[in-house]
Coordinates of C-alpha atoms in Angstrom, one line a residue:
X1 CA -19.1 25.3 16.3
X2 CA -20.6 22.3 14.8
X3 CA -22.4 18.9 16.4
X4 CA -22.4 15.9 14.3
X5 CA -24.0 12.8 14.8
X6 CA -22.9 9.7 12.8
X7 CA -24.3 6.3 13.0
X8 CA -22.9 3.2 11.2
X9 CA -25.3 0.4 10.7
X10 CA -23.3 -2.9 10.9
X11 CA -22.3 -3.2 14.9
X12 CA -20.0 -5.9 14.0
X13 CA -17.8 -3.4 12.4
X14 CA -17.5 -0.7 15.3
X15 CA -15.0 -2.1 17.4
X16 CA -12.4 -2.0 14.2
X17 CA -13.7 1.1 13.4
X18 CA -13.2 3.0 16.7
X19 CA -10.3 1.2 17.2
X20 CA -9.2 -0.9 20.5
X21 CA -9.9 1.7 23.3
X22 CA -11.2 4.1 20.7
X23 CA -7.7 4.3 19.8
X24 CA -8.8 5.5 15.9
X25 CA -11.0 8.0 17.6
X26 CA -8.3 9.6 19.6
X27 CA -6.1 9.9 16.8
X28 CA -8.5 11.8 14.8
X29 CA -9.4 14.0 18.0
X30 CA -5.3 14.7 18.3
X31 CA -5.1 15.3 14.1
X32 CA -7.9 17.6 14.0
X33 CA -8.9 19.3 17.2
X34 CA -12.3 17.7 17.3
X35 CA -14.0 15.7 20.2
X36 CA -15.1 12.5 19.0
X37 CA -17.3 11.0 21.7
X38 CA -18.7 7.1 20.8
X39 CA -21.6 5.9 22.4
X40 CA -23.0 2.2 20.4
X41 CA -22.7 2.5 17.1
X42 CA -22.7 6.2 17.0
X43 CA -20.0 9.0 17.6
X44 CA -20.6 12.7 17.9
X45 CA -18.3 14.7 16.4
X46 CA -18.1 18.7 18.0
X47 CA -15.6 21.5 16.9
X48 CA -15.1 23.6 14.2
X49 CA -17.3 23.0 11.1
X50 CA -14.5 22.4 8.9
X51 CA -12.7 20.0 11.2
X52 CA -16.1 18.0 11.9
X53 CA -16.5 17.8 8.3
X54 CA -12.9 16.5 7.7
X55 CA -13.7 13.7 10.8
X56 CA -16.9 12.8 9.0
X57 CA -15.3 12.1 5.8
X58 CA -12.9 10.1 7.1
X59 CA -14.6 7.9 9.4
X60 CA -17.1 6.9 6.3
X61 CA -14.0 6.1 4.0
X62 CA -12.7 3.9 7.1
X63 CA -16.2 2.3 7.4
X64 CA -16.3 2.0 3.7
X65 CA -13.0 0.1 3.7
X66 CA -14.3 -2.0 6.5
X67 CA -17.3 -2.9 4.2
X68 CA -15.4 -4.1 1.7
X69 CA -13.5 -6.6 4.1
X70 CA -10.3 -4.9 4.6
X71 CA -8.1 -3.9 7.9
X72 CA -7.8 -1.1 9.5
X73 CA -4.3 0.1 11.2
X74 CA -3.6 3.4 12.5
X75 CA -1.3 4.1 9.1
X76 CA -4.8 3.8 7.2
X77 CA -6.3 6.4 9.9
X78 CA -3.6 8.6 9.2
X79 CA -4.4 8.0 5.4
X80 CA -8.1 8.8 5.7
X81 CA -7.4 12.1 7.6
X82 CA -4.9 13.4 4.6
X83 CA -7.3 12.3 2.1
X84 CA -10.4 14.0 4.1
X85 CA -8.3 17.5 4.4
X86 CA -7.0 17.1 1.0
X87 CA -10.6 16.9 -0.5
X88 CA -12.0 19.7 1.8
X89 CA -9.2 22.1 0.3
X90 CA -10.8 21.1 -3.0
X91 CA -7.4 19.6 -4.7
X92 CA -8.4 18.4 -8.2
X93 CA -8.6 15.0 -7.1
X94 CA -10.3 12.1 -9.1
X95 CA -11.8 10.6 -5.5
X96 CA -14.6 12.7 -5.0
X97 CA -18.0 10.9 -5.1
X98 CA -21.3 12.1 -4.4
X99 CA -22.4 11.9 -0.8
X100 CA -18.8 13.4 0.2
X101 CA -17.5 10.0 0.2
X102 CA -14.0 9.7 -0.9
X103 CA -13.0 6.4 -3.0
X104 CA -9.2 5.8 -2.6
X105 CA -7.4 4.0 -5.3
X106 CA -6.4 1.0 -4.3
X107 CA -4.5 -1.7 -6.2
X108 CA -5.0 -5.4 -5.2
X109 CA -3.5 -8.8 -5.5
X110 CA -4.6 -12.3 -4.4
X111 CA -2.3 -11.8 -1.4
X112 CA -3.1 -8.2 -0.4
X113 CA -4.8 -4.8 -1.5
X114 CA -2.9 -1.8 -1.1
X115 CA -4.8 1.6 -0.6
X116 CA -3.7 5.5 -1.4
X117 CA -3.2 6.9 1.9
X118 CA -2.5 10.2 0.4
X119 CA -3.8 12.7 -2.5
X120 CA -0.3 12.1 -3.9
X121 CA -0.4 8.2 -4.0
X122 CA -4.1 8.4 -5.0
X123 CA -2.8 10.3 -7.9
X124 CA 0.1 8.3 -8.6
X125 CA -2.1 5.0 -8.7
X126 CA -4.3 6.5 -11.2
X127 CA -1.4 7.5 -13.2
X128 CA -0.3 4.2 -13.8
X129 CA -3.6 3.4 -15.2
X130 CA -3.8 6.1 -17.6
X131 CA -0.2 6.3 -18.5
X132 CA 2.4 4.3 -20.3
X133 CA 5.5 6.1 -19.1
X134 CA 5.2 7.2 -15.0
X135 CA 7.6 9.5 -13.1
X136 CA 7.3 9.3 -9.2
X137 CA 9.7 11.6 -7.4
X138 CA 9.9 12.7 -4.1
X139 CA 11.5 11.7 -0.5
X140 CA 11.8 8.7 1.2
X141 CA 8.9 6.9 2.8
X142 CA 6.4 8.2 0.6
X143 CA 5.5 5.0 -0.9
X144 CA 6.5 5.6 -4.7
X145 CA 8.8 2.5 -4.7
X146 CA 6.5 0.5 -2.8
X147 CA 3.4 1.3 -4.9
X148 CA 5.0 0.7 -8.5
X149 CA 6.4 -2.7 -7.6
X150 CA 2.6 -3.2 -6.2
X151 CA 1.0 -2.3 -9.5
X152 CA 3.5 -4.5 -11.5
X153 CA 2.7 -7.4 -9.3
X154 CA -0.9 -6.6 -9.9
X155 CA -0.8 -6.5 -13.8
X156 CA 1.6 -10.0 -13.7
X157 CA -0.6 -11.4 -11.5
X158 CA -4.2 -10.3 -13.9
X159 CA -1.8 -11.6 -17.3
X160 CA -2.0 -7.5 -18.2
X161 CA 1.7 -8.2 -18.8
X162 CA 4.2 -11.2 -19.0
X163 CA 7.0 -9.8 -17.5
X164 CA 8.4 -7.9 -14.6
X165 CA 11.8 -6.0 -15.5
X166 CA 13.4 -4.3 -12.1
X167 CA 16.7 -2.2 -12.7
X168 CA 18.5 0.2 -10.6
X169 CA 21.5 2.0 -11.1
X170 CA 24.3 0.6 -9.2
X171 CA 25.5 3.6 -7.6
X172 CA 27.1 3.6 -4.0
X173 CA 24.7 6.0 -1.6
X174 CA 28.2 7.6 -0.2
X175 CA 30.0 4.1 0.5
X176 CA 32.3 2.2 -1.4
X177 CA 30.9 -1.6 -1.5
X178 CA 34.5 -3.0 -2.9
X179 CA 34.3 -6.4 -4.8
X180 CA 30.8 -8.3 -4.4
X181 CA 31.0 -11.9 -5.6
X182 CA 28.9 -14.1 -7.0
X183 CA 26.8 -14.0 -10.2
X184 CA 25.0 -11.3 -11.4
X185 CA 22.0 -11.5 -9.6
X186 CA 23.9 -11.9 -6.6
X187 CA 25.9 -8.5 -7.3
X188 CA 23.0 -6.7 -8.0
X189 CA 20.7 -7.7 -5.2
X190 CA 21.8 -5.3 -2.6
X191 CA 20.8 -2.8 -4.5
X192 CA 17.7 -4.1 -5.6
X193 CA 16.5 -5.4 -1.7
X194 CA 13.6 -2.9 -1.2
X195 CA 11.7 -3.8 -4.4
X196 CA 12.1 -7.5 -3.6
X197 CA 11.0 -6.6 0.1
X198 CA 7.8 -5.2 -1.9
X199 CA 7.4 -8.0 -4.5
X200 CA 7.2 -10.5 -1.7
X201 CA 5.0 -8.5 0.5
X202 CA 2.6 -8.4 -2.7
X203 CA 3.1 -12.1 -3.9
X204 CA 3.6 -15.3 -2.2
X205 CA 7.3 -16.1 -1.8
X206 CA 6.9 -19.5 -4.0
X207 CA 5.5 -17.1 -6.7
X208 CA 8.3 -14.9 -6.6
X209 CA 10.8 -17.5 -6.5
X210 CA 9.1 -19.2 -9.3
X211 CA 8.8 -16.2 -11.5
X212 CA 12.7 -15.2 -10.6
X213 CA 13.7 -18.7 -12.1
X214 CA 11.8 -18.9 -14.9
X215 CA 12.7 -15.0 -16.1
X216 CA 9.2 -13.5 -15.4
X217 CA 10.7 -11.5 -12.9
X218 CA 13.8 -10.5 -14.3
X219 CA 16.6 -8.3 -12.3
X220 CA 18.1 -6.2 -15.2
X221 CA 21.3 -4.0 -14.4
X222 CA 20.7 -0.7 -16.3
X223 CA 24.0 -1.3 -18.1
X224 CA 23.1 -4.3 -19.6
X225 CA 19.9 -3.0 -21.0
X226 CA 21.4 -1.4 -24.1
X227 CA 20.1 -2.9 -27.3
X228 CA 16.7 -4.7 -26.1
X229 CA 13.1 -3.5 -26.7
X230 CA 11.1 -5.1 -23.7
X231 CA 7.6 -5.5 -25.2
X232 CA 4.6 -6.9 -22.7
X233 CA 6.4 -5.8 -19.8
X234 CA 6.2 -3.8 -16.5
X235 CA 9.7 -2.2 -16.2
X236 CA 10.4 -0.4 -13.0
X237 CA 13.5 1.9 -13.0
X238 CA 14.3 2.8 -9.1
X239 CA 16.6 5.4 -7.6
X240 CA 16.4 7.1 -11.0
X241 CA 18.0 10.3 -9.7
X242 CA 21.4 8.1 -10.0
X243 CA 21.3 7.8 -13.6
X244 CA 23.4 10.0 -16.1
X245 CA 21.5 11.7 -18.9
X246 CA 22.5 8.7 -21.8
X247 CA 21.5 5.9 -19.3
X248 CA 18.1 7.4 -18.8
X249 CA 17.7 8.5 -22.7
X250 CA 18.6 4.7 -23.3
X251 CA 16.1 3.1 -20.8
X252 CA 13.3 5.0 -21.8
X253 CA 13.7 4.1 -25.5
X254 CA 13.9 0.4 -24.3
X255 CA 10.0 0.7 -24.0
X256 CA 8.1 -1.8 -26.7
X257 CA 4.6 -2.5 -27.1
X258 CA 2.0 -3.5 -24.4
X259 CA 4.4 -1.8 -22.0
X260 CA 4.7 0.1 -19.0
X261 CA 7.5 2.0 -17.4
X262 CA 7.7 3.2 -13.8
X263 CA 10.5 6.0 -13.0
X264 CA 11.0 6.2 -9.5
X265 CA 13.6 8.6 -7.7
X266 CA 14.2 11.6 -5.2
X267 CA 16.3 14.5 -7.2
X268 CA 17.4 15.8 -4.1
X269 CA 19.6 12.5 -3.4
X270 CA 21.5 12.4 -6.3
X271 CA 25.2 10.1 -5.5
X272 CA 26.5 11.2 -9.0
X273 CA 29.9 12.4 -9.1
X274 CA 30.5 16.1 -8.8
X275 CA 29.2 18.3 -11.7
X276 CA 27.2 15.0 -13.6
X277 CA 23.7 15.9 -14.5
X278 CA 21.1 13.9 -13.3
X279 CA 19.1 11.7 -16.2
X280 CA 16.0 12.2 -14.2
X281 CA 16.2 15.7 -13.7
X282 CA 16.7 16.2 -17.1
X283 CA 13.8 14.0 -18.4
X284 CA 11.5 15.7 -16.1
X285 CA 12.5 18.9 -17.7
X286 CA 12.0 17.3 -21.5
X287 CA 9.1 15.3 -20.8
X288 CA 6.2 16.6 -18.9
X289 CA 4.3 17.5 -22.0
X290 CA 4.6 14.8 -24.0
X291 CA 1.3 12.4 -24.0
X292 CA 1.2 9.1 -22.6
X293 CA 3.9 10.3 -19.8
X294 CA 2.7 11.2 -16.5
X295 CA 4.4 12.8 -13.3
X296 CA 3.5 12.7 -9.7
X297 CA 5.4 14.6 -7.1
X298 CA 5.7 13.6 -3.5
X299 CA 6.3 16.0 -0.5
X300 CA 7.1 15.5 2.8
X301 CA 3.2 15.6 3.9
X302 CA 3.2 12.1 1.8
X303 CA 5.5 10.4 4.1
X304 CA 3.4 7.2 5.4
X305 CA 6.6 5.7 7.5
X306 CA 7.1 7.0 10.9
X307 CA 5.9 10.8 11.6
X308 CA 9.2 11.7 12.4
X309 CA 10.3 10.9 9.0
X310 CA 8.4 13.4 7.7
X311 CA 10.2 16.1 10.1
X312 CA 13.4 14.7 9.3
X313 CA 12.5 15.3 5.4
X314 CA 11.2 19.0 6.2
X315 CA 14.1 19.7 8.1
X316 CA 16.6 18.8 5.4
X317 CA 14.6 20.4 2.6
X318 CA 14.3 23.7 4.6
X319 CA 18.4 23.5 5.4
X320 CA 18.8 22.8 1.4
X321 CA 16.6 25.6 0.8
X322 CA 18.4 27.9 2.9
X323 CA 21.5 27.3 1.4
X324 CA 20.3 27.9 -1.9
X325 CA 19.1 31.3 -0.9
X326 CA 22.5 31.8 0.8
X327 CA 24.3 30.9 -2.6
X328 CA 21.9 33.3 -4.5
X329 CA 22.9 36.0 -2.0
X330 CA 26.4 35.6 -2.5
X331 CA 26.1 35.2 -6.6
X332 CA 24.1 38.6 -6.5
X333 CA 26.9 40.7 -4.2
X334 CA 29.4 39.0 -6.3
X335 CA 27.6 40.2 -9.6
X336 CA 27.0 43.9 -8.4
X337 CA 30.6 44.1 -6.9
X338 CA 31.7 43.1 -10.5
X339 CA 29.3 45.8 -12.2
X340 CA 30.8 48.5 -10.2
X341 CA 34.4 47.8 -10.8
X342 CA 33.0 48.3 -14.4

């Protein structure tokens, strides 16, 4: 058992650090199985050594966030705990700093600062800095699309890119939408709503609207991008698991000078017709060794929505794995039977 006493110098930040009625400390206790007892500007951690060290990492990171002028919400506490556990597991994170403090990768615009809440999100943000073509894959709720839009908005605001191009294949997720009235933008808007939501969260609404009118922010249906060269731009392809092989090849070869492409999708949620190969899956098989290409894979532990979402994702993944194992077992039995007949 370990006994650690932490003291925080700025008393003005203690209320936000510990949370209303010490709810942040209660969350740390619940997640790590330690006792966190607050007294003034100090907190005493009691429990197993490893879990107490994780709690210390998390509290120091949250305090550092408050010192930088950011707010703390329960989801930020969850994120700090994930990062602390990941660091303790000695994952190859580029975020480890002296004095055992964690520095979260973040994206900042004038309106909002987004801080990584999981190890995969941290690697994803840093990959967008490092590579020109970034694949972010994994289940819903992991933040891969939101972070991509946030990063694109930051580049536009800093002047590092002159255009933001949003694209998404118009494949219905098991539904038939029928005829959609209006111009091209109005037809594809229902498919791009998650991208717009993230954009409005990172930038003032009037700036987004002006950008859409001026062409600085462009909605480009995937089928209409053939023949273009996209230079000085951030190009985001969402729901990429629903691209065909030819569509993905066409999209990737649009990359021009001083541009970045961010491709997001969930290979387990393909809505293409039966038997048609996903362009995203094929690209991930062909491109991982190419210089300038990065791939960050999210899992159910990276889900940052309601904790129930992570359990739902895990249940579906387990069912899919069992179904695959059953198919492989049946295939092996048929092969063995055929061999015996020979």
